[in-house]
């Protein structure tokens, strides 16, 4: 169902990197990441963690855990698929990073998040096919 998952996590200078790495690993336990140093809008230093999950087992485990989250969130996700997916079948999700520290998966539309780009299996790789495949397993 999932080919791969790319992730991005912004860590600002007033945040605890260890806590946020824990949050990332609560969502993607096998995540290996690269760290890039950057500058925020006001010139403050920040870190950007990026990486990619390719192993089928890890992608399958992620999907299983996603489907075990709050049903209301999944229903909303299903309704919002058109706006959360690009023409190539990539699903864009944001998970609240503060909640993820406590191993709680909260899908959000904006704000401070763990950003996920999830390539949904679709043959051919088209938005409509990926949306159909995903909507069949969502409530």
XYZ file of N, CA, C and O in Angstrom:
556
model
N 0.820 -1.206 0.000
C 0.000 0.000 0.000
C 0.863 1.269 0.000
O 0.501 2.242 -0.587
N 2.026 1.224 0.684
C 2.917 2.387 0.737
C 4.268 2.001 0.143
O 4.858 1.003 0.537
N 4.742 2.800 -0.817
C 6.071 2.570 -1.394
C 7.171 3.079 -0.464
O 8.157 2.388 -0.222
N 7.018 4.316 0.010
C 8.017 4.905 0.900
C 7.419 6.081 1.644
O 6.343 6.562 1.303
N 8.143 6.505 2.670
C 7.725 7.644 3.492
C 8.927 8.569 3.642
O 9.991 8.151 4.098
N 8.750 9.802 3.248
C 9.769 10.831 3.489
C 9.281 11.675 4.652
O 8.081 11.919 4.781
N 10.204 12.112 5.480
C 9.804 12.925 6.619
C 10.720 14.133 6.760
O 11.845 14.151 6.274
N 10.165 15.145 7.435
C 10.908 16.367 7.733
C 10.414 16.879 9.087
O 9.214 16.902 9.349
N 11.352 17.258 9.929
C 11.028 17.741 11.266
C 11.892 18.951 11.573
O 13.121 18.883 11.483
N 11.241 20.054 11.913
C 11.949 21.281 12.275
C 12.099 21.325 13.796
O 11.117 21.150 14.518
N 13.318 21.569 14.249
C 13.576 21.691 15.687
C 14.126 23.099 15.936
O 15.202 23.449 15.455
N 13.355 23.882 16.675
C 13.735 25.264 16.947
C 14.608 25.325 18.201
O 14.620 24.400 19.014
N 15.327 26.431 18.365
C 16.308 26.534 19.444
C 15.694 26.417 20.838
O 16.372 26.028 21.778
N 14.415 26.726 20.998
C 13.781 26.631 22.314
C 13.172 25.248 22.564
O 12.513 25.037 23.572
N 13.414 24.292 21.663
C 12.868 22.945 21.809
C 13.982 21.950 22.146
O 15.144 22.176 21.799
N 13.590 20.879 22.789
C 14.530 19.834 23.187
C 14.692 18.831 22.041
O 13.754 18.086 21.746
N 15.850 18.797 21.393
C 16.046 17.875 20.270
C 15.821 16.411 20.639
O 15.243 15.659 19.855
N 16.246 16.005 21.832
C 16.066 14.610 22.236
C 14.594 14.227 22.318
O 14.194 13.131 21.910
N 13.771 15.129 22.865
C 12.325 14.880 22.943
C 11.727 14.731 21.548
O 10.888 13.868 21.307
N 12.138 15.598 20.632
C 11.553 15.572 19.302
C 12.064 14.396 18.473
O 11.340 13.876 17.622
N 13.268 13.943 18.729
C 13.756 12.727 18.076
C 12.954 11.530 18.602
O 12.596 10.637 17.841
N 12.629 11.542 19.897
C 11.747 10.517 20.461
C 10.382 10.556 19.763
O 9.830 9.518 19.401
N 9.848 11.758 19.560
C 8.562 11.909 18.867
C 8.634 11.300 17.466
O 7.731 10.565 17.047
N 9.711 11.601 16.756
C 9.902 11.036 15.420
C 9.939 9.525 15.473
O 9.276 8.845 14.685
N 10.671 8.973 16.428
C 10.779 7.515 16.539
C 9.492 6.870 17.039
O 9.261 5.686 16.789
N 8.632 7.623 17.718
C 7.315 7.094 18.073
C 6.454 6.913 16.825
O 5.622 6.008 16.769
N 6.662 7.748 15.835
C 5.912 7.657 14.574
C 6.613 6.698 13.609
O 5.975 5.850 12.988
N 7.916 6.837 13.487
C 8.715 6.026 12.560
C 9.894 5.428 13.338
O 10.991 6.000 13.354
N 9.688 4.285 13.999
C 10.706 3.729 14.904
C 12.069 3.473 14.275
O 13.082 3.545 14.963
N 12.120 3.187 12.986
C 13.403 2.868 12.351
C 14.018 4.053 11.623
O 15.008 3.889 10.905
N 13.444 5.229 11.828
C 13.890 6.415 11.082
C 15.355 6.744 11.348
O 15.782 6.882 12.486
N 16.102 6.838 10.263
C 17.454 7.380 10.300
C 17.378 8.717 9.593
O 16.679 8.842 8.577
N 18.054 9.696 10.108
C 17.866 11.050 9.592
C 19.183 11.769 9.390
O 20.204 11.413 9.970
N 19.108 12.780 8.558
C 20.216 13.707 8.374
C 19.806 15.012 9.031
O 18.630 15.370 9.056
N 20.785 15.723 9.572
C 20.520 16.993 10.243
C 21.120 18.121 9.418
O 22.286 18.071 9.034
N 20.306 19.105 9.156
C 20.760 20.300 8.452
C 20.539 21.490 9.380
O 19.480 21.618 9.991
N 21.536 22.320 9.499
C 21.391 23.536 10.293
C 20.824 24.631 9.387
O 21.227 24.744 8.230
N 19.881 25.389 9.931
C 19.232 26.438 9.147
C 18.968 27.637 10.056
O 19.264 27.618 11.248
N 18.394 28.649 9.462
C 18.073 29.869 10.177
C 16.582 30.139 10.018
O 16.042 30.085 8.915
N 15.894 30.409 11.138
C 14.469 30.708 11.113
C 14.189 32.084 10.552
O 15.097 32.844 10.191
N 12.920 32.431 10.502
C 12.502 33.724 9.946
C 13.116 34.919 10.673
O 13.390 35.951 10.087
N 13.329 34.758 11.981
C 13.886 35.853 12.773
C 15.387 35.704 12.996
O 15.968 36.353 13.855
N 16.010 34.810 12.241
C 17.450 34.615 12.336
C 17.893 33.622 13.390
O 19.087 33.423 13.592
N 16.926 33.006 14.080
C 17.283 32.050 15.122
C 17.742 30.723 14.504
O 17.235 30.316 13.470
N 18.721 30.075 15.137
C 19.199 28.800 14.596
C 18.158 27.700 14.788
O 17.400 27.704 15.758
N 18.118 26.788 13.847
C 17.214 25.655 13.943
C 17.827 24.467 13.224
O 18.745 24.630 12.416
N 17.312 23.280 13.541
C 17.754 22.064 12.879
C 16.590 21.533 12.044
O 15.435 21.651 12.445
N 16.923 20.937 10.911
C 15.916 20.263 10.100
C 16.361 18.818 9.945
O 17.443 18.552 9.427
N 15.536 17.908 10.443
C 15.818 16.481 10.309
C 15.029 15.952 9.117
O 13.828 16.213 9.010
N 15.703 15.243 8.224
C 15.040 14.673 7.057
C 15.490 13.230 6.867
O 16.586 12.854 7.287
N 14.643 12.471 6.227
C 14.998 11.090 5.934
C 13.912 10.400 5.145
O 12.899 11.007 4.775
N 14.147 9.120 4.917
C 13.230 8.344 4.093
C 13.166 6.909 4.618
O 14.195 6.320 4.960
N 11.967 6.372 4.654
C 11.728 4.982 5.033
C 11.348 4.234 3.762
O 10.383 4.604 3.077
N 12.112 3.195 3.426
C 11.865 2.426 2.206
C 11.449 0.976 2.459
O 10.855 0.350 1.594
N 11.804 0.456 3.621
C 11.546 -0.958 3.878
C 10.043 -1.225 3.957
O 9.313 -0.527 4.662
N 9.604 -2.245 3.228
C 8.180 -2.598 3.182
C 7.617 -2.841 4.576
O 6.515 -2.410 4.892
N 8.376 -3.547 5.401
C 7.906 -3.881 6.751
C 7.646 -2.604 7.553
O 6.651 -2.484 8.256
N 8.562 -1.651 7.461
C 8.415 -0.397 8.196
C 7.214 0.406 7.691
O 6.481 1.000 8.482
N 7.025 0.419 6.368
C 5.875 1.125 5.785
C 4.563 0.461 6.198
O 3.581 1.138 6.513
N 4.571 -0.859 6.225
C 3.375 -1.612 6.624
C 3.050 -1.341 8.100
O 1.890 -1.145 8.463
N 4.076 -1.325 8.955
C 3.867 -1.032 10.372
C 3.330 0.381 10.574
O 2.443 0.614 11.403
N 3.863 1.345 9.804
C 3.374 2.719 9.894
C 1.886 2.769 9.558
O 1.088 3.376 10.278
N 1.494 2.127 8.455
C 0.096 2.149 8.033
C -0.794 1.488 9.082
O -1.871 2.003 9.399
N -0.351 0.381 9.636
C -1.116 -0.313 10.683
C -1.351 0.628 11.863
O -2.471 0.749 12.361
N -0.298 1.314 12.297
C -0.430 2.243 13.428
C -1.309 3.438 13.076
O -2.088 3.904 13.909
N -1.196 3.934 11.855
C -2.048 5.046 11.428
C -3.517 4.642 11.484
O -4.357 5.392 11.975
N -3.822 3.445 11.018
C -5.212 2.979 10.991
C -5.767 2.693 12.386
O -6.984 2.548 12.547
N -4.891 2.634 13.382
C -5.329 2.423 14.762
C -5.549 3.740 15.500
O -5.921 3.723 16.677
N -5.346 4.876 14.830
C -5.557 6.166 15.490
C -7.049 6.443 15.573
O -7.887 5.685 15.094
N -7.371 7.566 16.165
C -8.745 7.995 16.376
C -9.559 7.933 15.077
O -9.155 8.490 14.058
N -10.689 7.244 15.113
C -11.521 7.050 13.928
C -12.025 8.368 13.328
O -12.126 8.492 12.113
N -12.323 9.345 14.175
C -12.782 10.638 13.660
C -11.701 11.297 12.805
O -12.007 11.909 11.780
N -10.449 11.181 13.231
C -9.344 11.737 12.445
C -9.245 11.043 11.089
O -9.001 11.686 10.066
N -9.423 9.717 11.082
C -9.315 8.957 9.840
C -10.469 9.271 8.895
O -10.273 9.337 7.678
N -11.654 9.487 9.441
C -12.806 9.869 8.619
C -12.540 11.223 7.971
O -12.771 11.425 6.778
N -12.015 12.175 8.771
C -11.674 13.497 8.232
C -10.581 13.375 7.169
O -10.666 14.012 6.115
N -9.573 12.542 7.429
C -8.510 12.330 6.449
C -9.096 11.807 5.144
O -8.731 12.292 4.063
N -9.999 10.857 5.232
C -10.617 10.298 4.032
C -11.362 11.380 3.245
O -11.268 11.443 2.022
N -12.050 12.261 3.959
C -12.775 13.356 3.306
C -11.828 14.379 2.680
O -12.157 15.018 1.691
N -10.626 14.526 3.273
C -9.660 15.533 2.827
C -8.621 14.984 1.853
O -7.666 15.698 1.515
N -8.762 13.732 1.414
C -7.728 13.119 0.568
C -7.405 13.957 -0.666
O -6.250 14.075 -1.044
N -8.408 14.535 -1.286
C -8.178 15.301 -2.516
C -7.201 16.456 -2.291
O -6.348 16.716 -3.134
N -7.323 17.113 -1.136
C -6.438 18.262 -0.866
C -5.102 17.846 -0.251
O -4.175 18.643 -0.191
N -4.989 16.614 0.219
C -3.757 16.153 0.865
C -2.916 15.267 -0.047
O -1.917 14.715 0.385
N -3.312 15.137 -1.308
C -2.581 14.269 -2.221
C -2.242 15.030 -3.499
O -3.047 15.807 -3.999
N -1.027 14.799 -4.004
C -0.644 15.443 -5.253
C -0.983 14.542 -6.445
O -1.493 13.429 -6.279
N -0.710 15.026 -7.640
C -1.088 14.327 -8.867
C -0.352 12.997 -9.058
O -0.777 12.155 -9.838
N 0.736 12.786 -8.324
C 1.515 11.542 -8.458
C 1.183 10.507 -7.390
O 1.815 9.460 -7.324
N 0.211 10.814 -6.531
C -0.176 9.855 -5.504
C 0.625 9.957 -4.224
O 0.705 8.992 -3.466
N 1.207 11.117 -3.962
C 1.893 11.351 -2.687
C 0.910 11.957 -1.699
O 0.294 12.986 -1.995
N 0.753 11.315 -0.561
C -0.108 11.813 0.501
C 0.742 12.655 1.448
O 1.789 12.207 1.918
N 0.285 13.865 1.725
C 1.013 14.769 2.616
C 0.270 14.839 3.947
O -0.883 15.249 3.992
N 0.946 14.403 5.007
C 0.358 14.418 6.347
C 1.235 15.230 7.278
O 2.459 15.254 7.134
N 0.587 15.847 8.239
C 1.297 16.519 9.333
C 0.790 15.896 10.624
O -0.413 15.811 10.834
N 1.731 15.470 11.461
C 1.383 14.925 12.770
C 1.927 15.866 13.839
O 3.092 16.277 13.774
N 1.092 16.210 14.791
C 1.479 17.121 15.860
C 2.687 16.563 16.593
O 2.643 15.458 17.138
N 3.774 17.319 16.604
C 5.009 16.789 17.180
C 4.971 16.757 18.699
O 5.586 15.891 19.312
N 4.240 17.654 19.342
C 4.121 17.627 20.799
C 3.361 16.385 21.246
O 3.762 15.706 22.200
N 2.273 16.055 20.558
C 1.515 14.842 20.876
C 2.353 13.595 20.603
O 2.276 12.609 21.340
N 3.148 13.635 19.550
C 3.968 12.476 19.178
C 4.996 12.138 20.253
O 5.391 10.974 20.389
N 5.410 13.117 21.038
C 6.330 12.847 22.153
C 5.688 11.832 23.103
O 6.348 10.950 23.634
N 4.364 11.951 23.274
C 3.614 11.041 24.153
C 3.046 9.847 23.401
O 2.150 9.175 23.899
N 3.547 9.622 22.170
C 3.114 8.499 21.324
C 1.632 8.585 20.955
O 0.937 7.580 20.859
N 1.154 9.814 20.780
C -0.214 10.053 20.332
C -0.142 10.628 18.926
O 0.590 11.588 18.679
N -0.888 10.029 18.005
C -0.881 10.470 16.614
C -2.057 11.416 16.396
O -3.211 10.992 16.428
N -1.757 12.683 16.170
C -2.791 13.687 15.904
C -2.508 14.322 14.550
O -1.477 14.985 14.381
N -3.414 14.106 13.615
C -3.280 14.688 12.277
C -3.727 16.145 12.356
O -4.812 16.437 12.853
N -2.870 17.047 11.879
C -3.206 18.469 11.895
C -3.056 19.033 10.480
O -2.400 18.445 9.624
N -3.693 20.174 10.257
C -3.636 20.807 8.936
C -2.594 21.909 8.858
O -2.181 22.305 7.778
N -2.203 22.447 10.010
C -1.205 23.512 10.020
C -0.533 23.521 11.374
O -0.988 22.861 12.311
N 0.530 24.254 11.472
C 1.225 24.369 12.739
C 2.464 23.496 12.807
O 2.897 22.909 11.818
N 3.031 23.412 14.000
C 4.277 22.716 14.259
C 4.053 21.211 14.180
O 3.298 20.646 14.973
N 4.728 20.562 13.231
C 4.403 19.167 12.951
C 5.600 18.378 12.457
O 6.621 18.933 12.066
N 5.407 17.064 12.479
C 6.278 16.150 11.755
C 5.637 16.034 10.380
O 4.481 15.617 10.263
N 6.354 16.440 9.351
C 5.821 16.451 7.993
C 6.139 15.115 7.318
O 7.293 14.693 7.298
N 5.112 14.496 6.760
C 5.275 13.222 6.081
C 4.812 13.324 4.635
O 3.768 13.918 4.356
N 5.589 12.759 3.740
C 5.221 12.635 2.327
C 5.201 11.130 2.053
O 6.243 10.479 2.030
N 3.998 10.593 1.878
C 3.807 9.150 1.803
C 3.420 8.770 0.377
O 2.365 9.189 -0.115
N 4.268 7.993 -0.273
C 4.003 7.557 -1.645
C 3.081 6.338 -1.584
O 3.474 5.263 -1.143
N 1.837 6.524 -2.040
C 0.827 5.467 -2.035
C 0.959 4.637 -3.310
O 1.117 5.196 -4.402
N 0.878 3.319 -3.166
C 0.961 2.449 -4.336
C -0.233 2.695 -5.248
O -1.380 2.698 -4.799
N 0.045 2.890 -6.511
C -0.994 3.072 -7.524
C -0.387 2.752 -8.880
O 0.725 3.198 -9.190
N -1.086 1.972 -9.652
C -0.591 1.579 -10.980
C -1.653 1.904 -12.011
O -2.713 1.297 -11.992
N -1.394 2.861 -12.895
C -0.242 3.771 -12.930
C -0.304 4.767 -11.769
O -1.336 4.920 -11.134
N 0.805 5.446 -11.526
C 0.917 6.369 -10.390
C 0.127 7.645 -10.678
O 0.653 8.626 -11.188
N -1.153 7.594 -10.358
C -2.036 8.743 -10.561
C -2.807 9.020 -9.285
O -3.114 8.102 -8.512
N -3.141 10.271 -9.096
C -3.847 10.711 -7.898
C -5.143 9.930 -7.696
O -5.414 9.441 -6.602
N -5.940 9.811 -8.731
C -7.247 9.178 -8.608
C -7.122 7.729 -8.150
O -7.897 7.253 -7.321
N -6.149 7.023 -8.686
C -5.960 5.607 -8.328
C -5.445 5.496 -6.891
O -5.926 4.663 -6.109
N -4.495 6.347 -6.523
C -3.954 6.340 -5.161
C -5.052 6.687 -4.156
O -5.164 6.053 -3.099
N -5.890 7.679 -4.483
C -6.991 8.053 -3.589
C -7.967 6.898 -3.429
O -8.421 6.618 -2.311
N -8.281 6.221 -4.516
C -9.207 5.073 -4.452
C -8.616 3.981 -3.585
O -9.305 3.431 -2.705
N -7.345 3.664 -3.778
C -6.687 2.614 -2.999
C -6.693 2.939 -1.505
O -6.963 2.077 -0.676
N -6.396 4.182 -1.171
C -6.329 4.578 0.223
C -7.729 4.692 0.837
O -7.946 4.258 1.972
N -8.667 5.231 0.095
C -10.022 5.403 0.657
C -10.689 4.065 0.940
O -11.584 3.985 1.794
N -10.243 3.014 0.272
C -10.824 1.682 0.514
C -10.453 1.124 1.890
O -11.149 0.275 2.427
N -9.357 1.619 2.475
C -8.966 1.104 3.797
C -9.261 2.096 4.920
O -9.161 1.744 6.082
N -9.617 3.327 4.577
C -9.958 4.325 5.590
C -11.452 4.247 5.888
O -12.254 3.934 5.007
N -11.833 4.578 7.131
C -13.273 4.565 7.463
C -14.012 5.689 6.762
O -13.467 6.668 6.348
